[in-house]
Tab-separated table of C-alpha atoms and ligand atoms in Angstrom:
chain	number	residue	atom	x	y	z
I	1	MET	CA	0.000	0.000	0.000
I	2	VAL	CA	1.141	3.543	-0.727
I	3	ARG	CA	-0.592	6.668	0.538
I	4	VAL	CA	-1.293	9.816	-1.464
I	5	SER	CA	0.080	13.029	0.003
I	6	ARG	CA	-0.972	15.455	-2.718
I	7	VAL	CA	-3.183	15.524	-5.811
I	8	HIS	CA	-2.405	18.058	-8.512
I	9	PRO	CA	-5.320	20.362	-9.350
I	10	GLY	CA	-6.970	19.509	-12.668
I	11	SER	CA	-5.095	16.201	-12.927
I	12	VAL	CA	-6.432	12.789	-13.939
I	13	ALA	CA	-6.188	11.724	-10.297
I	14	GLU	CA	-8.416	14.591	-9.187
I	15	GLN	CA	-10.958	13.814	-11.876
I	16	ILE	CA	-11.295	10.183	-10.761
I	17	GLY	CA	-11.686	11.137	-7.115
I	18	ILE	CA	-8.283	10.375	-5.600
I	19	LEU	CA	-7.729	12.565	-2.540
I	20	PRO	CA	-4.802	13.261	-0.243
I	21	GLY	CA	-4.851	10.408	2.287
I	22	THR	CA	-6.183	7.852	-0.229
I	23	GLU	CA	-4.414	4.494	0.118
I	24	LEU	CA	-3.501	2.954	-3.231
I	25	LEU	CA	-3.707	-0.821	-2.850
I	26	SER	CA	-3.202	-2.357	-6.290
I	27	VAL	CA	-2.835	-1.540	-9.974
I	28	ASN	CA	-4.114	-3.945	-12.625
I	29	GLY	CA	-4.233	-6.744	-10.046
I	30	ARG	CA	-0.753	-6.217	-8.641
I	31	GLU	CA	-0.303	-5.056	-5.078
I	32	LEU	CA	1.596	-1.872	-4.401
I	33	ASP	CA	4.453	-1.887	-1.938
I	34	ASP	CA	6.093	1.415	-2.666
I	35	PHE	CA	6.618	4.299	-5.063
I	36	LEU	CA	8.475	2.075	-7.522
I	37	ASP	CA	5.472	-0.197	-7.973
I	38	TRP	CA	3.277	2.845	-8.450
I	39	GLU	CA	5.622	4.438	-11.005
I	40	PHE	CA	6.104	1.311	-13.062
I	41	LEU	CA	2.694	-0.319	-12.825
I	42	THR	CA	0.848	2.870	-13.761
I	43	ALA	CA	2.843	3.256	-16.972
I	44	GLU	CA	-0.048	1.520	-18.831
I	45	GLU	CA	-2.892	3.210	-20.715
I	46	ASP	CA	-5.679	1.110	-19.176
I	47	LEU	CA	-5.640	1.122	-15.420
I	48	LEU	CA	-7.695	-0.595	-12.760
I	49	ILE	CA	-6.692	0.899	-9.436
I	50	VAL	CA	-8.036	-0.459	-6.157
I	51	ALA	CA	-7.872	2.195	-3.478
I	52	ARG	CA	-9.128	2.920	0.028
I	53	SER	CA	-10.567	6.389	0.482
I	54	PRO	CA	-9.608	8.506	3.541
I	55	GLU	CA	-13.013	7.485	5.004
I	56	GLY	CA	-12.060	3.796	4.740
I	57	GLU	CA	-14.202	2.892	1.736
I	58	THR	CA	-12.600	0.524	-0.805
I	59	VAL	CA	-13.172	1.656	-4.391
I	60	GLU	CA	-12.222	0.404	-7.858
I	61	LEU	CA	-11.116	3.057	-10.316
I	62	ASP	CA	-11.265	1.693	-13.852
I	63	PHE	CA	-10.148	4.223	-16.453
I	64	GLU	CA	-8.100	4.940	-19.513
I	65	ARG	CA	-5.721	7.828	-19.997
I	66	ASP	CA	-3.424	8.990	-22.766
I	67	LEU	CA	-0.070	7.270	-22.616
I	68	GLY	CA	2.439	9.545	-20.931
I	69	GLU	CA	-0.206	11.784	-19.371
I	70	PRO	CA	0.795	12.230	-15.718
I	71	LEU	CA	-1.726	11.017	-13.162
I	72	GLY	CA	-0.942	13.969	-10.910
I	73	VAL	CA	-0.381	12.087	-7.658
I	74	GLU	CA	2.352	12.648	-5.082
I	75	LEU	CA	2.994	9.912	-2.545
I	76	GLU	CA	4.058	10.001	1.066
I	77	PRO	CA	7.821	9.439	1.379
I	78	PRO	CA	8.777	5.749	1.470
I	79	ARG	CA	10.042	4.041	4.609
I	80	VAL	CA	13.748	4.069	3.975
I	81	ARG	CA	15.546	0.718	4.120
I	82	ARG	CA	18.121	0.787	6.865
I	83	CYS	CA	21.725	-0.184	6.510
I	84	ALA	CA	22.776	-3.524	8.004
I	85	ASN	CA	26.484	-2.670	7.973
I	86	LYS	CA	28.553	-1.040	10.683
I	87	CYS	CA	31.442	0.481	8.768
I	88	GLU	CA	34.026	1.943	11.115
I	89	PHE	CA	34.475	4.817	8.686
I	90	CYS	CA	30.766	5.589	8.448
I	91	PHE	CA	30.222	9.335	8.431
I	92	ILE	CA	26.943	8.900	10.296
I	93	GLU	CA	28.667	6.895	13.031
I	94	GLY	CA	31.038	9.838	13.226
I	95	LEU	CA	28.315	12.375	13.934
I	96	PRO	CA	28.273	13.990	17.354
I	97	GLN	CA	25.328	13.330	19.696
I	98	GLY	CA	22.397	15.674	19.893
I	99	LEU	CA	21.720	16.527	16.239
I	100	ARG	CA	18.263	16.149	14.654
I	101	ARG	CA	17.167	12.529	14.482
I	102	ASN	CA	16.941	12.118	10.729
I	103	LEU	CA	20.678	12.842	10.376
I	104	TYR	CA	21.383	9.529	12.137
I	105	VAL	CA	19.371	7.449	9.682
I	106	ARG	CA	21.729	5.154	7.770
I	107	ASP	CA	19.906	4.353	4.564
I	108	ASP	CA	21.044	1.587	2.276
I	109	ASP	CA	18.249	1.496	-0.223
I	110	TYR	CA	18.548	0.435	-3.858
I	111	ARG	CA	15.284	2.249	-4.597
I	112	LEU	CA	16.800	5.584	-3.548
I	113	SER	CA	19.937	4.671	-5.445
I	114	PHE	CA	17.896	4.446	-8.627
I	115	ALA	CA	15.569	7.364	-7.883
I	116	TYR	CA	18.022	9.898	-6.405
I	117	GLY	CA	21.547	8.606	-6.993
I	118	ASN	CA	22.112	7.719	-3.311
I	119	PHE	CA	24.876	5.169	-2.957
I	120	ALA	CA	23.836	1.729	-1.685
I	121	THR	CA	26.000	-1.263	-0.788
I	122	LEU	CA	23.391	-3.812	-1.994
I	123	SER	CA	24.281	-5.876	1.090
I	124	ASN	CA	20.622	-6.006	2.182
I	125	LEU	CA	19.218	-7.133	-1.206
I	126	LYS	CA	16.737	-10.017	-1.041
I	127	GLU	CA	15.663	-12.244	-3.916
I	128	ARG	CA	12.555	-10.151	-4.359
I	129	ASP	CA	14.687	-7.021	-4.709
I	130	PHE	CA	16.780	-8.605	-7.450
I	131	ALA	CA	13.581	-9.520	-9.264
I	132	ARG	CA	12.256	-5.980	-9.004
I	133	ILE	CA	15.514	-4.373	-10.138
I	134	LEU	CA	15.531	-6.616	-13.177
I	135	GLU	CA	11.817	-6.345	-13.962
I	136	TYR	CA	11.711	-2.557	-13.614
I	137	ARG	CA	15.200	-2.186	-15.086
I	138	LEU	CA	16.372	0.079	-12.265
I	139	SER	CA	19.446	1.376	-13.992
I	140	PRO	CA	21.894	2.902	-13.430
I	141	LEU	CA	22.372	2.090	-9.750
I	142	TYR	CA	24.930	3.862	-7.587
I	143	VAL	CA	26.849	1.224	-5.658
I	144	SER	CA	29.217	1.608	-2.702
I	145	VAL	CA	31.607	-1.174	-3.616
I	146	HIS	CA	34.659	-0.083	-1.571
I	147	ALA	CA	36.375	-3.451	-2.158
I	148	THR	CA	35.510	-6.523	-4.189
I	149	PRO	CA	37.579	-9.205	-2.350
I	150	TRP	CA	34.828	-10.728	-0.235
I	151	GLU	CA	36.706	-11.089	3.034
I	152	VAL	CA	38.060	-7.543	2.845
I	153	ARG	CA	34.590	-6.183	2.164
I	154	LYS	CA	33.185	-8.014	5.187
I	155	VAL	CA	35.793	-6.326	7.363
I	156	LEU	CA	35.350	-2.911	5.763
I	157	LEU	CA	31.584	-2.986	6.109
I	158	ASN	CA	31.939	-4.622	9.512
I	159	ASN	CA	29.282	-7.141	8.545
I	160	PRO	CA	30.109	-10.880	8.240
I	161	ARG	CA	26.859	-11.461	6.320
I	162	VAL	CA	27.744	-9.179	3.416
I	163	PRO	CA	27.103	-10.995	0.127
I	164	ASN	CA	29.730	-11.295	-2.576
I	165	VAL	CA	29.356	-8.008	-4.435
I	166	VAL	CA	31.019	-9.287	-7.602
I	167	GLU	CA	28.410	-12.041	-7.911
I	168	GLN	CA	25.639	-9.548	-7.217
I	169	LEU	CA	26.900	-7.132	-9.862
I	170	GLN	CA	27.418	-9.945	-12.384
I	171	ARG	CA	23.864	-11.115	-11.903
I	172	LEU	CA	22.420	-7.628	-12.316
I	173	ALA	CA	24.722	-6.792	-15.227
I	174	ALA	CA	23.540	-9.938	-17.015
I	175	GLY	CA	20.044	-8.467	-16.776
I	176	GLY	CA	21.136	-5.199	-18.377
I	177	ILE	CA	21.635	-3.114	-15.226
I	178	GLU	CA	24.425	-0.524	-15.238
I	179	PHE	CA	26.302	0.937	-12.278
I	180	HIS	CA	28.270	3.880	-11.017
I	181	ALA	CA	30.600	2.567	-8.326
I	182	GLN	CA	32.366	4.327	-5.494
I	183	MET	CA	35.401	3.195	-3.550
I	184	VAL	CA	35.901	5.023	-0.261
I	185	ILE	CA	39.522	4.315	0.544
I	186	VAL	CA	40.616	3.596	4.093
I	187	PRO	CA	44.430	3.433	4.293
I	188	ASP	CA	45.810	-0.074	4.827
I	189	MET	CA	42.365	-1.607	4.367
I	190	ASN	CA	41.347	-1.221	0.740
I	191	ASP	CA	44.147	0.709	-0.982
I	192	GLY	CA	47.148	-0.861	-2.775
I	193	GLU	CA	46.584	-4.488	-3.867
I	194	VAL	CA	42.975	-4.529	-2.704
I	195	LEU	CA	42.159	-1.503	-4.846
I	196	GLN	CA	44.009	-3.045	-7.758
I	197	GLN	CA	41.980	-6.241	-7.471
I	198	SER	CA	38.750	-4.304	-6.990
I	199	LEU	CA	39.279	-2.187	-10.104
I	200	ALA	CA	40.220	-5.313	-12.072
I	201	ASP	CA	36.990	-7.023	-10.950
I	202	LEU	CA	34.893	-4.007	-11.868
I	203	TRP	CA	36.700	-3.691	-15.203
I	204	ALA	CA	35.871	-7.329	-15.932
I	205	LEU	CA	32.174	-6.471	-15.689
I	206	GLY	CA	32.607	-4.617	-18.958
I	207	ASP	CA	30.425	-1.719	-20.036
I	208	SER	CA	27.994	-2.333	-17.165
I	209	VAL	CA	30.235	-0.339	-14.846
I	210	LEU	CA	29.851	3.185	-16.186
I	211	SER	CA	32.188	4.962	-13.792
I	212	VAL	CA	34.187	4.410	-10.622
I	213	ALA	CA	34.996	7.145	-8.103
I	214	VAL	CA	37.969	6.797	-5.784
I	215	VAL	CA	37.406	8.891	-2.674
I	216	PRO	CA	39.722	9.169	0.359
I	217	VAL	CA	37.882	8.498	3.600
I	218	GLY	CA	36.770	11.539	5.596
I	219	LEU	CA	36.750	10.899	9.338
I	220	THR	CA	35.195	13.241	11.845
I	221	GLN	CA	36.640	13.751	15.311
I	222	PHE	CA	33.926	11.416	16.637
I	223	SER	CA	34.887	8.468	14.439
I	224	HIS	CA	36.514	5.366	16.004
I	225	LEU	CA	39.224	5.550	13.343
I	226	TYR	CA	39.953	9.245	13.889
I	227	SER	CA	43.651	9.944	14.214
I	228	GLY	CA	43.550	13.725	14.020
I	229	ARG	CA	45.127	13.672	10.553
I	230	SER	CA	43.782	13.406	7.014
I	231	MET	CA	45.342	10.906	4.622
I	232	ASP	CA	48.917	12.037	3.995
I	233	GLU	CA	50.313	13.365	0.727
I	234	GLN	CA	52.460	10.295	0.066
I	235	SER	CA	49.644	7.752	0.341
I	236	THR	CA	47.162	9.896	-1.589
I	237	ARG	CA	49.766	10.402	-4.318
I	238	ALA	CA	50.210	6.626	-4.608
I	239	LEU	CA	46.444	6.278	-4.805
I	240	LEU	CA	46.189	8.911	-7.495
I	241	GLU	CA	48.935	7.269	-9.543
I	242	GLN	CA	47.034	3.997	-9.370
I	243	VAL	CA	43.883	5.779	-10.551
I	244	GLU	CA	45.800	7.418	-13.394
I	245	ARG	CA	47.194	4.076	-14.610
I	246	TRP	CA	43.658	2.704	-14.820
I	247	GLU	CA	42.432	5.879	-16.501
I	248	ALA	CA	45.103	5.529	-19.171
I	249	ARG	CA	44.183	1.901	-19.788
I	250	ALA	CA	40.453	2.655	-19.904
I	251	LEU	CA	40.962	5.572	-22.300
I	252	GLU	CA	42.983	3.394	-24.638
I	253	GLU	CA	40.739	0.351	-24.535
I	254	ARG	CA	37.266	1.855	-24.071
I	255	GLY	CA	37.593	5.532	-24.946
I	256	THR	CA	36.510	6.705	-21.472
I	257	ARG	CA	38.546	7.464	-18.371
I	258	TRP	CA	36.118	5.261	-16.426
I	259	VAL	CA	37.792	5.776	-13.055
I	260	PHE	CA	38.002	9.218	-11.473
I	261	GLY	CA	39.760	10.522	-8.383
I	262	SER	CA	37.635	12.783	-6.194
I	263	ASP	CA	38.605	16.438	-5.904
I	264	GLU	CA	39.768	15.784	-2.374
I	265	LEU	CA	42.144	13.100	-3.562
I	266	TYR	CA	43.918	15.627	-5.820
I	267	LEU	CA	43.973	18.234	-3.063
I	268	LEU	CA	45.417	15.863	-0.459
I	269	ALA	CA	47.979	14.632	-2.972
I	270	GLY	CA	49.008	18.221	-3.703
I	271	GLN	CA	48.265	17.744	-7.400
I	272	PRO	CA	46.527	20.200	-9.723
I	273	LEU	CA	42.873	19.470	-10.366
I	274	PRO	CA	42.060	18.443	-13.942
I	275	GLU	CA	40.093	20.603	-16.384
I	276	ALA	CA	36.365	20.061	-16.931
I	277	ALA	CA	36.885	17.895	-20.032
I	278	HIS	CA	38.629	15.298	-17.865
I	279	TYR	CA	35.343	14.486	-16.129
I	280	GLU	CA	33.445	13.642	-19.343
I	281	ASP	CA	29.757	13.805	-18.312
I	282	PHE	CA	30.451	14.598	-14.615
I	283	ALA	CA	28.689	11.366	-13.679
I	284	GLN	CA	29.785	11.540	-10.040
I	285	ILE	CA	29.845	15.269	-9.383
I	286	GLU	CA	27.520	14.803	-6.388
I	287	ASN	CA	30.242	12.601	-4.950
I	288	GLY	CA	32.798	15.444	-5.063
I	289	VAL	CA	34.285	14.268	-8.358
I	290	GLY	CA	34.836	17.227	-10.671
I	291	ALA	CA	32.972	19.778	-8.547
I	292	VAL	CA	35.872	22.253	-8.683
I	293	ALA	CA	36.328	21.861	-12.439
I	294	SER	CA	32.607	22.406	-12.912
I	295	LEU	CA	32.734	25.554	-10.750
I	296	ARG	CA	35.666	26.904	-12.734
I	297	GLN	CA	33.868	26.176	-15.960
I	298	ARG	CA	30.668	27.920	-14.850
I	299	ILE	CA	32.601	30.992	-13.759
I	300	ALA	CA	34.560	31.101	-17.018
I	301	THR	CA	31.464	30.816	-19.196
I	302	GLN	CA	29.237	33.174	-17.206
I	303	LEU	CA	31.707	35.785	-16.040
I	304	ALA	CA	30.591	38.211	-18.735
I	305	GLU	CA	27.093	38.273	-17.206
I	306	LEU	CA	28.341	39.881	-14.019
I	307	PRO	CA	27.647	43.583	-13.501
I	308	ARG	CA	30.129	46.148	-12.219
I	309	LEU	CA	30.132	46.125	-8.433
I	310	ASP	CA	32.822	48.715	-7.889
I	311	GLY	CA	33.531	49.512	-4.295
I	312	ARG	CA	31.565	46.575	-2.828
I	313	ARG	CA	33.314	44.635	-0.098
I	314	ILE	CA	32.248	41.025	-0.245
I	315	GLY	CA	33.155	38.278	2.240
I	316	VAL	CA	33.315	34.681	1.013
I	317	VAL	CA	33.050	31.989	3.672
I	318	THR	CA	34.568	28.661	2.710
I	319	GLY	CA	36.186	25.547	4.174
I	320	GLN	CA	39.879	24.777	4.274
I	321	ALA	CA	39.723	22.389	1.306
I	322	MET	CA	38.621	25.074	-1.132
I	323	ALA	CA	40.695	27.888	0.357
I	324	PRO	CA	43.794	27.430	-1.835
I	325	LEU	CA	41.654	27.320	-4.994
I	326	MET	CA	39.567	30.391	-4.307
I	327	PRO	CA	42.029	33.257	-4.909
I	328	GLU	CA	42.373	32.408	-8.610
I	329	LEU	CA	38.570	32.423	-9.038
I	330	LEU	CA	38.024	35.551	-6.997
I	331	GLU	CA	40.727	37.423	-8.909
I	332	ARG	CA	38.829	36.795	-12.136
I	333	ILE	CA	35.583	37.983	-10.578
I	334	THR	CA	37.319	41.052	-9.154
I	335	ALA	CA	38.737	41.942	-12.565
I	336	ARG	CA	35.260	41.729	-14.074
I	337	THR	CA	33.206	43.430	-11.333
I	338	GLY	CA	35.573	45.760	-9.501
I	339	ALA	CA	34.334	44.376	-6.151
I	340	SER	CA	36.873	43.483	-3.490
I	341	PHE	CA	36.591	40.001	-2.038
I	342	GLU	CA	37.839	38.702	1.270
I	343	LEU	CA	38.188	34.980	1.784
I	344	LEU	CA	37.054	33.829	5.233
I	345	VAL	CA	38.306	30.314	5.846
I	346	ALA	CA	36.423	28.503	8.590
I	347	GLU	CA	37.476	25.443	10.553
I	348	ASN	CA	34.627	23.023	11.117
I	349	SER	CA	33.620	23.407	14.763
I	350	LEU	CA	31.238	20.439	14.711
I	351	PHE	CA	33.222	17.691	12.992
I	352	GLY	CA	36.756	18.815	13.745
I	353	PRO	CA	39.699	20.064	11.671
I	354	THR	CA	39.941	17.036	9.338
I	355	ILE	CA	36.542	17.807	7.815
I	356	THR	CA	37.453	20.633	5.472
I	357	THR	CA	34.586	20.557	2.962
I	358	ALA	CA	32.780	23.896	2.636
I	359	GLY	CA	29.399	22.169	2.339
I	360	LEU	CA	29.773	20.650	5.826
I	361	LEU	CA	30.343	23.970	7.586
I	362	VAL	CA	27.668	24.619	10.181
I	363	GLY	CA	25.631	27.652	11.194
I	364	LYS	CA	27.881	28.366	14.158
I	365	ASP	CA	30.921	28.544	11.871
I	366	VAL	CA	29.219	31.053	9.602
I	367	VAL	CA	28.221	33.224	12.556
I	368	ARG	CA	31.728	33.043	14.020
I	369	MET	CA	33.291	34.195	10.752
I	370	LEU	CA	30.848	37.039	10.066
I	371	GLU	CA	29.397	38.418	13.311
I	372	ALA	CA	32.051	41.085	13.790
I	373	ARG	CA	32.340	42.040	10.136
I	374	ALA	CA	30.116	45.080	9.844
I	375	ASP	CA	32.659	46.421	7.360
I	376	LEU	CA	31.431	43.984	4.699
I	377	ASP	CA	28.633	44.984	2.307
I	378	LEU	CA	27.693	41.415	1.579
I	379	ALA	CA	28.703	37.850	2.444
I	380	LEU	CA	28.429	34.646	0.458
I	381	ILE	CA	28.288	31.266	2.176
I	382	PRO	CA	28.338	27.759	0.652
I	383	ALA	CA	24.795	26.938	-0.482
I	384	GLU	CA	25.502	23.234	0.050
I	385	SER	CA	25.785	23.803	3.799
I	386	ILE	CA	22.015	24.384	4.069
I	387	ASN	CA	19.371	21.755	3.381
I	388	GLU	CA	16.120	22.277	1.494
I	389	ASP	CA	14.431	23.376	4.731
I	390	GLY	CA	17.036	26.102	5.215
I	391	ILE	CA	18.789	24.372	8.127
I	392	PHE	CA	22.507	23.818	8.718
I	393	LEU	CA	23.827	20.478	9.989
I	394	ASP	CA	23.986	21.876	13.528
I	395	ASP	CA	20.217	22.602	13.426
I	396	VAL	CA	20.778	26.343	13.155
I	397	ARG	CA	18.306	27.966	10.766
I	398	PHE	CA	19.668	30.086	7.947
I	399	ILE	CA	17.035	32.783	8.518
I	400	ASP	CA	18.232	33.151	12.119
I	401	VAL	CA	21.831	33.439	10.976
I	402	ARG	CA	20.899	35.988	8.360
I	403	GLU	CA	18.858	38.106	10.740
I	404	ASN	CA	21.626	38.272	13.294
I	405	LEU	CA	24.533	39.182	11.073
I	406	PRO	CA	25.476	42.775	10.295
I	407	MET	CA	25.454	42.346	6.496
I	408	PRO	CA	23.202	40.670	3.920
I	409	VAL	CA	24.176	37.010	3.607
I	410	PHE	CA	23.439	34.781	0.646
I	411	PRO	CA	23.943	31.086	0.052
I	412	SER	CA	25.789	30.722	-3.252
I	413	TYR	CA	26.775	27.776	-5.406
I	414	ASP	CA	29.098	29.558	-7.791
I	415	PHE	CA	29.172	33.353	-7.029
I	416	ILE	CA	27.529	34.002	-10.390
I	417	ASP	CA	24.115	32.966	-9.029
I	418	VAL	CA	24.135	35.830	-6.516
I	419	LEU	CA	26.395	38.443	-8.098
I	420	SER	CA	24.705	38.408	-11.497
I	421	LEU	CA	21.668	40.079	-9.947
I	422	GLU	CA	22.861	43.640	-10.158
I	423	GLY	CA	21.609	45.733	-7.260
I	424	GLU	CA	19.615	42.888	-5.794
I	425	GLY	CA	20.180	39.386	-4.462
I	426	VAL	CA	18.199	36.290	-3.667
I	427	SER	CA	17.466	34.787	-0.319
I	428	SER	CA	17.565	31.031	0.151
I	429	SER	CA	13.827	30.932	-0.425
I	430	GLY	CA	14.215	32.710	-3.731
I	431	ALA	CA	12.710	35.999	-2.544
I	432	HIS	CA	14.488	39.074	-3.816
I	433	VAL	CA	15.967	41.407	-1.260
I	434	ALA	CA	18.089	44.507	-1.603
I	435	ILE	CA	21.827	44.299	-1.186
I	436	ALA	CA	23.235	47.081	0.943
I	437	ARG	CA	25.356	49.506	-1.048
X	1	SF4	S1	27.184	1.250	4.412
X	1	SF4	FE1	27.182	3.460	4.505
X	1	SF4	S2	25.558	3.984	5.964
X	1	SF4	FE2	26.031	1.815	6.238
X	1	SF4	S3	27.506	1.776	7.914
X	1	SF4	FE3	28.647	1.783	5.990
X	1	SF4	S4	29.086	3.937	5.560
X	1	SF4	FE4	27.465	3.861	7.130
């Protein structure tokens, strides 16, 4: 059963009497378990839907609609499938106590992998799940592989019942499913020979594996494995060289780089980040692979849209990872706009100094960096640090931060999004507000 949360006005669903709160029980004789069943089973023209109205009455809705015409129904969010692993390096395990409850939910859900690109380990897949993935052709899936040697993967995921991921991927690949894989590298656990074997196993799956991201582990100060240091330059350099050897082979044999080091891997290794073309279709940009190249590209192509902002003093809050890369970008924006920028590099007060990503800065960090800066006309903060409800990871609300700082503050993805609005800016909710001159 799935429950309706919203019905679009004027939609087919409204016309046939579906209401918010209606329980959808079956479609053309097949029971509904979740949003996937609903999406795939309602792809037909002729539909017989059995539903229970909010008053508890069971009704049959027999109708025909034009193929492709949306039904206009939104469903309540699915119950997320929980993770059965206990990885020592798990970021969620490394969260401090006392944050909002949903931050502690460890999902491992192939449905969300297909629908939203969330990574899943597939270690909780049942026979029925395999059947659904194959029947509905849920492809591509985003898979946290980490290591293919079975025994190593059991240790890494801290779960002796983890299935053999190579066999799982082979079975799905034989049914036409494709994958984007990620390898979070924990030094001395799945680097070196283990990584070599893992990449060889994924390579042997042929074109089914669309891309592989190699990402150095990020440990917070609350993690069991926390040592107070990030991966060192020497080990990340060795990792990057291994990635580059595979890239070269993949380019020669398949015409794609196939495996990509995350931005953080290049930064920790002290190596220059590649240009945008390196990342092909940016398949794993959400995983921090090519995000800097994409930012540079957006600034280069949209710089001409920026207005003159002569005399403006603009603060830019960022994390330590991006700090060395910012001056080059800000110099270009300064040359175009005439504004003067000041980089404000914040240490992460919640997760500790090894977490240097700008998008994980918290509300407290932003306040600390800006509260005494009445000299600034405007401040930009990383838009990724706020969720869709306008809340930072430390539960501080953006509107509270904004109201209590002495200058207008705007979340920004790429500077252009805020600065291109000459004489005005946008709040996180999209409302236009004046920028102080
Ligand atoms: S699989 Fe992911 S969510 Fe589950 S314990 Fe490991 S890192 Fe955490």
